[in-house]
Each structure stands twice: as structure tokens, then as C-alpha cells.
Short mmCIF file of C-alpha atoms in Angstrom, two decimals:
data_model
loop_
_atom_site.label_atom_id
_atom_site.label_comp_id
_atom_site.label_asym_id
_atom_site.label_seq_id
_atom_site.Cartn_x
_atom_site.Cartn_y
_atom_site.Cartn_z
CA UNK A 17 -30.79 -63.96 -59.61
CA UNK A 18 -31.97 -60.58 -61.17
CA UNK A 19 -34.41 -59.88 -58.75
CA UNK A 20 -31.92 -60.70 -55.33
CA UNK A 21 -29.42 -58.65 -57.17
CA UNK A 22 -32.35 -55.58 -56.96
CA UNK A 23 -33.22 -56.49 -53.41
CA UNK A 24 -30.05 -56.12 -52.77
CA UNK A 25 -29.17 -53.16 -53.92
CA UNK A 26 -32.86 -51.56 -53.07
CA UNK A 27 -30.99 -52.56 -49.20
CA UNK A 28 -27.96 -50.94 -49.76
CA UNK A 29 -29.68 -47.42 -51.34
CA UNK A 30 -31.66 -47.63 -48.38
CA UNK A 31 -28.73 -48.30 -45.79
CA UNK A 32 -26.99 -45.23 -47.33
CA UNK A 33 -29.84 -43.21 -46.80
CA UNK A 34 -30.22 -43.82 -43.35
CA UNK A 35 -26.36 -43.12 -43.10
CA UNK A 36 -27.07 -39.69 -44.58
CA UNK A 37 -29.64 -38.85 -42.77
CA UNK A 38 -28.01 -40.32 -39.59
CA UNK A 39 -25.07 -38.32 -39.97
CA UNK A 40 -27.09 -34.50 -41.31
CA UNK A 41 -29.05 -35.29 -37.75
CA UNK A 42 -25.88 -35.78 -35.48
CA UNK A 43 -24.31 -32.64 -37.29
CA UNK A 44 -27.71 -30.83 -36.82
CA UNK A 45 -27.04 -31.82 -32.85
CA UNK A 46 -23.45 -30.94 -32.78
CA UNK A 47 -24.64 -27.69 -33.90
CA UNK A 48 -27.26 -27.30 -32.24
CA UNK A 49 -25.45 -27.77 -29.21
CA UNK A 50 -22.91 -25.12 -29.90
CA UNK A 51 -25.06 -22.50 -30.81
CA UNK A 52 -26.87 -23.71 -27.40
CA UNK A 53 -23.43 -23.16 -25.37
CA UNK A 54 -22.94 -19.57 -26.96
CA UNK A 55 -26.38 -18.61 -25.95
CA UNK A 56 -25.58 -19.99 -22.33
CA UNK A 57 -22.34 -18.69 -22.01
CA UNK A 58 -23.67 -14.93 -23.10
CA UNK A 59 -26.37 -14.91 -20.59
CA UNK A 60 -24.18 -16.43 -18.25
CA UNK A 61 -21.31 -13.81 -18.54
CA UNK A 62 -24.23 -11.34 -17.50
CA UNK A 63 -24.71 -13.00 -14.15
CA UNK A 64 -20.75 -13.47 -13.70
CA UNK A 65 -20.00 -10.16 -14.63
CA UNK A 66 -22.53 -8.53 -12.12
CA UNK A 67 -21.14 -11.45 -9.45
CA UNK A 68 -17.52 -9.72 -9.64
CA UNK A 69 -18.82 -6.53 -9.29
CA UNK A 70 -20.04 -7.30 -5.89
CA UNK A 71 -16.90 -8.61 -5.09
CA UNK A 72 -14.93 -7.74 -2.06
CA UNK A 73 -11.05 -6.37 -1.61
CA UNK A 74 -10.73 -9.95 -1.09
CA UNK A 75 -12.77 -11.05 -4.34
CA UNK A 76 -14.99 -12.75 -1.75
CA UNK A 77 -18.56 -12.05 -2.65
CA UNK A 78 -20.42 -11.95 0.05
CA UNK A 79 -24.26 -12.04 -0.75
CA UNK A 80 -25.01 -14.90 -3.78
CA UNK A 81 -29.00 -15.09 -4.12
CA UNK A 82 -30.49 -17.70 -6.42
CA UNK A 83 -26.79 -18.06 -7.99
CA UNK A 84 -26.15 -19.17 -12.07
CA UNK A 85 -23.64 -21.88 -10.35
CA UNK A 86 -26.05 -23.73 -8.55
CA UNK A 87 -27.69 -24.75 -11.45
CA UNK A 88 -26.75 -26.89 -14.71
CA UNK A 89 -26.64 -24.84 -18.21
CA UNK A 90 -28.05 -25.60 -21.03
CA UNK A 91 -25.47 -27.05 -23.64
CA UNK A 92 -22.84 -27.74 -21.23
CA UNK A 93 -22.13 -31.83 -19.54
CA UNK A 94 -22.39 -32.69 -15.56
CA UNK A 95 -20.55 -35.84 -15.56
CA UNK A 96 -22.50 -38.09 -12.42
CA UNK A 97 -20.68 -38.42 -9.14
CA UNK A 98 -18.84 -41.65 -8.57
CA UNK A 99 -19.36 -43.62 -5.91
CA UNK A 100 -15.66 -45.64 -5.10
CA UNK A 101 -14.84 -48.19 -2.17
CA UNK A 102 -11.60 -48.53 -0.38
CA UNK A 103 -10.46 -51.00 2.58
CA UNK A 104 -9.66 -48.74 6.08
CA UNK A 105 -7.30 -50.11 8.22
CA UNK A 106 -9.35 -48.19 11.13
CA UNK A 107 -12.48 -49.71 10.99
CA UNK A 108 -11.25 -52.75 8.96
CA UNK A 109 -14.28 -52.65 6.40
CA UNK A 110 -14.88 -51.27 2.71
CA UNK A 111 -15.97 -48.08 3.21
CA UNK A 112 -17.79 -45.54 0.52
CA UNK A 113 -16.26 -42.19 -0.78
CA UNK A 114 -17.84 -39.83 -3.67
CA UNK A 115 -15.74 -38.81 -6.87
CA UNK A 116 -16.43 -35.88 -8.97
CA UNK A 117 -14.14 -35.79 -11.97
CA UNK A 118 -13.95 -33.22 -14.67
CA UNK A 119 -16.29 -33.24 -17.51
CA UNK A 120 -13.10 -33.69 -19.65
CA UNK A 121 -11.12 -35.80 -17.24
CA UNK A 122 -7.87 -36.99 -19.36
CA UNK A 123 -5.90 -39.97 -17.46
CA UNK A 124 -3.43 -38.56 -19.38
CA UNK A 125 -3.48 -36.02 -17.93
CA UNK A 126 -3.06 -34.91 -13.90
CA UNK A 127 -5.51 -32.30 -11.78
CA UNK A 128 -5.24 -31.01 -8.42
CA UNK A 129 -7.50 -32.51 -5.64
CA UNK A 130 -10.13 -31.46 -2.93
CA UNK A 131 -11.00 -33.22 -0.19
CA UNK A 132 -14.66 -32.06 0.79
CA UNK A 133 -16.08 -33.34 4.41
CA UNK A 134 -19.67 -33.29 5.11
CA UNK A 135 -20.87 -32.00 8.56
CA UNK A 136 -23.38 -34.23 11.32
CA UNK A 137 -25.50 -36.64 9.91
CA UNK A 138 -24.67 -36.72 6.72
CA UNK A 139 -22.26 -38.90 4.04
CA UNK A 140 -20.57 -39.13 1.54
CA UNK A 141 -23.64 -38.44 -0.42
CA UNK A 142 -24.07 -34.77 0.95
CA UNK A 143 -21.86 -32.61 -1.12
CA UNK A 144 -23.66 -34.17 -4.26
CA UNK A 145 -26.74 -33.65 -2.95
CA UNK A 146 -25.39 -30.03 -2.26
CA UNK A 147 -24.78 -29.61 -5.73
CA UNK A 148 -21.38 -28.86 -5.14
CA UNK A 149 -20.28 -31.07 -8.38
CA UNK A 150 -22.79 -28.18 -10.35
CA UNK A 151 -20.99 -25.72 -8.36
CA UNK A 152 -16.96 -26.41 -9.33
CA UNK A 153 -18.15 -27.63 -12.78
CA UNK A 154 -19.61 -24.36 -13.63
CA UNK A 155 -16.53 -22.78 -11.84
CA UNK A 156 -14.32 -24.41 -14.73
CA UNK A 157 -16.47 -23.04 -17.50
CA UNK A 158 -17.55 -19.62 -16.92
CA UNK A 159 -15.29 -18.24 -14.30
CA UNK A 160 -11.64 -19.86 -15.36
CA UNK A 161 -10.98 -22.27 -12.08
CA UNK A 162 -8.57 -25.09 -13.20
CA UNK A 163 -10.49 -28.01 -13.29
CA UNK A 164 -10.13 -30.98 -9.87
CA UNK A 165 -10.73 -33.70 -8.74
CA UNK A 166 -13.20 -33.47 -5.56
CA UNK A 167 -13.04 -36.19 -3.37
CA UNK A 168 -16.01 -36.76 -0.60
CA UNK A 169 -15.21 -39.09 2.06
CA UNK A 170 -17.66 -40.38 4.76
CA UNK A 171 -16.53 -38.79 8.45
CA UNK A 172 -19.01 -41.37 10.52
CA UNK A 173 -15.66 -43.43 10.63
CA UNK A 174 -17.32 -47.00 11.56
CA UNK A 175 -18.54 -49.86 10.33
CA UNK A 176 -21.87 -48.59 9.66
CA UNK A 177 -20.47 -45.37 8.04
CA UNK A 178 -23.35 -43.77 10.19
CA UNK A 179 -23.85 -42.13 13.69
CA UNK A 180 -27.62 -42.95 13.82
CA UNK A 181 -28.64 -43.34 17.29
CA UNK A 182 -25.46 -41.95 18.50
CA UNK A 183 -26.02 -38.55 20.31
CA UNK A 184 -23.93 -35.31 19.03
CA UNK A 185 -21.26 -35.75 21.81
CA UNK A 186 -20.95 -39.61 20.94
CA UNK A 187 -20.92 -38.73 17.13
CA UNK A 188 -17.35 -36.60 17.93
CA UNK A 189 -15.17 -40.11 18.00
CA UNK A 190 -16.09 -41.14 14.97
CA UNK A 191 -15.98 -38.10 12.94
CA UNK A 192 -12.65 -37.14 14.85
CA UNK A 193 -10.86 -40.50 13.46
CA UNK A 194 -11.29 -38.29 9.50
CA UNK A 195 -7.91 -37.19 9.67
CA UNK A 196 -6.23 -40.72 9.85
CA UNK A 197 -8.56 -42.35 7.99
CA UNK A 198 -8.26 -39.41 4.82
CA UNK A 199 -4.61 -39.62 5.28
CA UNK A 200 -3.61 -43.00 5.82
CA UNK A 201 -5.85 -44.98 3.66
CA UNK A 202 -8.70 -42.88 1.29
CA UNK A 203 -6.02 -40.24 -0.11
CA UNK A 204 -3.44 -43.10 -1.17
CA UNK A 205 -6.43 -45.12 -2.75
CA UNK A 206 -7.10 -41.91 -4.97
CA UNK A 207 -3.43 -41.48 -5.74
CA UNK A 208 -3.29 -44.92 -6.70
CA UNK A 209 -6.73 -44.83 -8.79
CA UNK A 210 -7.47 -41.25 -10.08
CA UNK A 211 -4.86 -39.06 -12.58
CA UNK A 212 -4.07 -36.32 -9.44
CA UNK A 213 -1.24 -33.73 -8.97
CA UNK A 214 0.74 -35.34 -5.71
CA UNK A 215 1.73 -32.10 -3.04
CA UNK A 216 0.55 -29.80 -0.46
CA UNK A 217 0.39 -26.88 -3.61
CA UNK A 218 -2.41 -29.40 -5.21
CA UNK A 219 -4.06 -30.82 -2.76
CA UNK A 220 -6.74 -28.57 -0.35
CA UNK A 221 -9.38 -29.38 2.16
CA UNK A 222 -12.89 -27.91 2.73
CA UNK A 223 -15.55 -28.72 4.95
CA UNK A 224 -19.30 -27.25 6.78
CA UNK A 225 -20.05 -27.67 10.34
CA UNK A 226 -17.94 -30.90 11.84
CA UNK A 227 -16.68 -31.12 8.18
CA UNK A 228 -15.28 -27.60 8.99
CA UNK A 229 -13.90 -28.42 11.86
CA UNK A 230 -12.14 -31.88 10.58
CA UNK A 231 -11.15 -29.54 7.40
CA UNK A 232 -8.72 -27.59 9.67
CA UNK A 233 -8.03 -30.46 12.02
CA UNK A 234 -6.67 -32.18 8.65
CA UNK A 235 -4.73 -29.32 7.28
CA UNK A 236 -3.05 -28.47 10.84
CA UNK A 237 -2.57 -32.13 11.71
CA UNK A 238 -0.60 -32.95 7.94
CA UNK A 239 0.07 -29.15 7.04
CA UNK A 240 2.91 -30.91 4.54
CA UNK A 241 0.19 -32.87 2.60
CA UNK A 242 -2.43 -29.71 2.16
CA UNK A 243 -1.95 -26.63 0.65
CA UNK A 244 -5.42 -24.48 1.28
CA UNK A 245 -8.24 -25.31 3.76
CA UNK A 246 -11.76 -23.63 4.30
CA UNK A 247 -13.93 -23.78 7.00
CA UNK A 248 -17.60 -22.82 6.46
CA UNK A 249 -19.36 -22.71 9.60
CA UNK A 250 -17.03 -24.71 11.40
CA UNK A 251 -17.98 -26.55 14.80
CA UNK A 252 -15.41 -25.79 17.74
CA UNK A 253 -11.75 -26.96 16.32
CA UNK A 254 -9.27 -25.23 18.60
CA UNK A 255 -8.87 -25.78 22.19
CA UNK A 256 -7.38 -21.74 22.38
CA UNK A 257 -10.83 -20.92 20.91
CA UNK A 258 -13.42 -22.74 22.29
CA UNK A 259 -15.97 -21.33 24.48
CA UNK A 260 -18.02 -24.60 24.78
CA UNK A 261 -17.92 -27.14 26.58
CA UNK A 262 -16.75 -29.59 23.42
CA UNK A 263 -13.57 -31.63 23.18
CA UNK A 264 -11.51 -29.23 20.02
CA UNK A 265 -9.38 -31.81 18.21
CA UNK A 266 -6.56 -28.39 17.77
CA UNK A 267 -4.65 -27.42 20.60
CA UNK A 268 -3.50 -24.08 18.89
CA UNK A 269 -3.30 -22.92 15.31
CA UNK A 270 0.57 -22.64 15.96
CA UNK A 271 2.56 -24.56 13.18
CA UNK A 272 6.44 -25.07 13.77
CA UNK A 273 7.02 -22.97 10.29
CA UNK A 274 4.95 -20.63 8.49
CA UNK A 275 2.77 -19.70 11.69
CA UNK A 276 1.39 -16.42 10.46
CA UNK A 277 0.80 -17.43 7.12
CA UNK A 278 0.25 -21.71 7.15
CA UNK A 279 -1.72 -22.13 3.61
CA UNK A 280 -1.99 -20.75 0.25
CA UNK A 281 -5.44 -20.15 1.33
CA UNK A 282 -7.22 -20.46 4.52
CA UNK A 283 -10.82 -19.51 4.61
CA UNK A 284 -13.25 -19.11 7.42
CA UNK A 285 -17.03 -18.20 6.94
CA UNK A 286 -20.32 -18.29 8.35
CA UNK A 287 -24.00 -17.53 7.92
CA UNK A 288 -25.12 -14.37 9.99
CA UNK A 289 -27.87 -15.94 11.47
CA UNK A 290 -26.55 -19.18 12.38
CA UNK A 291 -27.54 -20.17 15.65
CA UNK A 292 -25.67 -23.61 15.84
CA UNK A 293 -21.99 -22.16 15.14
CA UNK A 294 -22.39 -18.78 14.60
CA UNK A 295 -20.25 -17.96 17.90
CA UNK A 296 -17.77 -20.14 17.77
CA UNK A 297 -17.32 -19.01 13.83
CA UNK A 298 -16.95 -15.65 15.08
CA UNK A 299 -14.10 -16.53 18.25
CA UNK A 300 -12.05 -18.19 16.07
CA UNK A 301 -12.03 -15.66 13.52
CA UNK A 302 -10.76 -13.31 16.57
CA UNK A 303 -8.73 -15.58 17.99
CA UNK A 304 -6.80 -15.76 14.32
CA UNK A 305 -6.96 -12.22 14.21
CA UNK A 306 -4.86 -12.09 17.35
CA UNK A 307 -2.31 -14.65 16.58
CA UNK A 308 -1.98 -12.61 13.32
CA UNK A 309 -2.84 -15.41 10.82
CA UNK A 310 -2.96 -14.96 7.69
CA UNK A 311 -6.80 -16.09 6.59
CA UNK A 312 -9.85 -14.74 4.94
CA UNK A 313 -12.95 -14.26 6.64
CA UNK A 314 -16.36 -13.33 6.10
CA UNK A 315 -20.32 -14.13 6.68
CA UNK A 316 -23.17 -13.78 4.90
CA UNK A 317 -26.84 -13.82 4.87
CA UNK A 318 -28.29 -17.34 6.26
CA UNK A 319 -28.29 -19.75 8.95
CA UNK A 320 -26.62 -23.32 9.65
CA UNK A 321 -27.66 -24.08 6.10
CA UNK A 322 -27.06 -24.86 2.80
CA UNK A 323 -26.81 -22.25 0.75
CA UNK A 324 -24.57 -20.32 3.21
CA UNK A 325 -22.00 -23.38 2.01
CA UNK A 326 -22.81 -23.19 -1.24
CA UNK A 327 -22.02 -19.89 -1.20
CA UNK A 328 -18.58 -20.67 0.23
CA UNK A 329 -17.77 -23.48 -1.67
CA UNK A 330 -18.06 -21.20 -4.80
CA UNK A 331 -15.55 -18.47 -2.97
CA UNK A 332 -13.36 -20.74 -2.03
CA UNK A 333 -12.62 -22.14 -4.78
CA UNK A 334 -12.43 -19.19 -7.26
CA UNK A 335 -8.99 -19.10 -5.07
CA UNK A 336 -7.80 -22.50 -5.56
CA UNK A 337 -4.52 -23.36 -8.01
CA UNK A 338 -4.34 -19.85 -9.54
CA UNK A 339 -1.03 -19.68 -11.21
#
């Protein structure tokens, strides 16, 4: 009896010693972790700081080389995309979509949503593999953007969620059906699923290439359902600006109310040296000019490419739901 009664307590001394030293180590984490996060956010301000400077009138800057919001920061979480499924009454299968949520996402609470759209032959998948999760996260902790919801759908609207094998021209059906499909059945699956702000003033569109293109073919088609819309790089969209020989899903830019100024923002943007959409870029940007709508554009250094997106991504949304 005496010697389980020193067992037992020889077990218990023990257990409370790994509680103490369990607990001095999770403290020693927590702050090391903090002390991590000032470090980060003081070297980080740096980078901001010299970012702003560069700005534009517009706060648009222009040139972003080997950017701090490309990149995850030491002390700071990247919650991992989140791959949903919804039924489409279009092509009458599950289909795939991408979530980013906040690092602090609250169900309690409600965020404002963006709907980014990939460009040819890419997925749901691309704006992750873009790094534009990285991109808004880092958005929301050094440089004050209200944290969102981003919401990637897949624009090869079929039942292989692909256009493999399908040339560019026969790619244009499927991608063209993103509008519907967004509207009718992936944004009322989010509403139904994810803790989002309902309303044109919270919701915004964004999109590269094709994804530009559907980006304003969504905002113009359901201009009471989004707010803001950019357009990096965008393929031809508008049948009053196309000098190719493409099908534009836009007749016009001309909305029945608000023509001259549709959106809280509407972006346009393109790389310099982009050889793929570089023109048409450029005639719509004249042919908004001359209908005197209200839009921000720019270009910057780069082709039909990635960072020239990233790049626009990260001005774009330094404009979204400011108060």
C-alpha cells in the first residue's frame, strides 16, 4: 500500500512537471511569435512605406519588383485555400470553386466578397497558385485593406471543368457561360455557406486575360449585384472596342444609369510588353476615355504574365471597401 501510494504520487510530481514545462514552452512560443511579428512588421513598414512613395495621383503604383506581398512573413498565419463543390444547373454536374477566407474568419461575423476569374487554361486552382491568397492576406496586415472573402470559380464551364483539346476560339463558349453560372448558382452557394456582406457595395469582380474579360462581362451584365470590377490584361470584351476578329460578349459599356461613372471602382491594366492583349488593353482604355467613363488605368513593366497580375491584384485591391 505504501509503496503504490509513492508510485503514485512519484506520477503525479512528474505529470505536473511536464504541465509546467508544457505550459513555460507554449508561453516561450507565444512570445516568441510576437516578438517575431514586431520584427516583421518593422521591416515590412520599410518596404510599404517606400511602395507608397512610388505611388501615383491615383495611388496606383505602377512598377512592384520582387514585392514584400508576394511572399509569406515570418510570424504571421496563411490560412490554406479551400477547395468547395456546388451543383450548376448549366452543366448539371458538381463543379469545383477555391475559397480563401481570412486568417481570422469569424462566422459571426460578415466580410465583403471577390470573385476572382482565371484566364485560358487554367482553374480554379490558378489564383492560388498565383499567390493571390499571400497577396490580399498581407494586404489586411500591413497596408489596412478590410479583410474578404475571395472566391475562385472555374470559367471552363463543362463537365470536365477543362478546355483541353479545345482550340482558343472553341474555348470562348465555355468560358462565356461564367456570368450565369457565377450568378445563378456559385454566388448563392457562397451566400448560403460563407459569413459574406450581401450587395453590389460588397461584392467586386477581378479577372486576367479571359478572366478579364468575363470580369467586366459580369459586372456590366449584373451591374446591381457588383460594386467594383478590374480587368488586368483583359482579352477583347466590347464589341465598340474590338479590333479582332473575336466574338466580345459587351455590346457597349453603356449602362441605363450611372453611364459615366458605373462602379465604385473600375480598373483596367496591362503589361507593356504584352504581346497577346496588349492592343486590345490599350483600345479599350481609349475607347473608355471617349465615352468619358469613369475608370483607372495604367500598365506596367511585363508581358502576358504573372507578375503583371500580381501586381494588379495588389492595386486593386488597396481600393476595395474603403470607408
Amino acid at each position: 500500500m505504501i509503496k503504490t501510494t509513492k508510485k503514485r504520487r512519484r506520477r503525479a510530481a512528474f505529470l505536473l512537471i511536464l504541465l509546467i514545462t508544457g505550459i513555460a514552452v507554449l508561453k516561450s512560443g507565444i512570445v516568441t511569435k510576437r516578438i517575431q511579428r514586431e520584427e516583421t512588421k518593422k521591416a515590412v513598414a520599410a518596404e510599404v512605406e517606400a511602395l507608397h512613395e512610388k505611388a501615383n495621383r491615383d495611388g496606383i503604383v505602377e512598377e512592384t519588383p520582387d514585392p514584400y506581398f508576394i511572399r509569406k512573413q515570418p510570424g504571421y498565419s496563411y490560412p490554406k485555400p479551400k477547395l468547395i463543390q456546388y451543383d450548376s444547373g448549366i452543366t448539371h454536374t458538381r463543379r469545383h470553386a477555391m475559397v480563401f477566407l481570412p486568417a481570422d474568419y469569424d462566422a459571426a461575423k460578415t466580410y465583403p466578397v471577390l470573385y476572382l476569374l482565371h484566364g485560358w487554361g487554367g482553374s480554379h486552382r490558378t489564383w492560388a497558385n498565383k499567390k493571390a491568397n499571400i497577396i490580399l492576406q498581407n494586404l489586411y496586415y500591413f497596408e489596412d485593406v478590410p479583410e474578404m472573402i475571395v472566391v475562385c470559380p472555374n470559367s471552363n464551364v463543362n463537365a470536365a471543368e477543362s478546355v483541353e483539346g479545345l482550340s482558343f476560339t472553341e474555348s470562348l463558349e465555355p468560358f462565356d457561360a461564367t456570368p450565369e453560372e457565377v450568378v445563378k448558382y456559385l454566388k448563392p452557394y457562397i451566400e448560403r455557406h460563407f459569413s459574406v456582406k450581401k450587395g453590389r457595395k460588397s461584392t467586386a469582380v477581378a479577372g486576367n486575360s479571359l478572366g478579364g474579360r468575363n470580369a467586366l462581362a459580369l459586372a456590366y451584365k449584373y451591374p446591381k449585384q457588383f460594386g467594383s470590377v478590374g480587368s488586368f490584361s483583359p482579352s477583347v470584351s466590347v464589341e465598340a472596342a474590338n479590333g479582332t476578329g473575336l466574338k466580345a460578349p459587351l455590346r457597349d459599356l453603356n449602362l441605363p444609369k450611372n453611364k459615366n461613372r458605373p462602379f465604385d471602382v473600375l480598373m483596367v491594366m496591362v503589361g507593356r510588353s504584352d504581346k497577346v492583349c496588349g492592343n486590345v488593353s490599350y483600345e479599350l482604355d481609349r475607347y473608355m476615355k471617349a465615352q468619358n467613363i469613369s475608370h483607372d488605368f495604367y500598365d506596367t513593366a511585363g508581358g502576358h504574365e504573372t507578375t503583371v497580375w500580381q501586381n494588379g491584384l495588389y492595386n486593386f485591391a488597396k481600393k476595395l471597401y474603403r470607408k
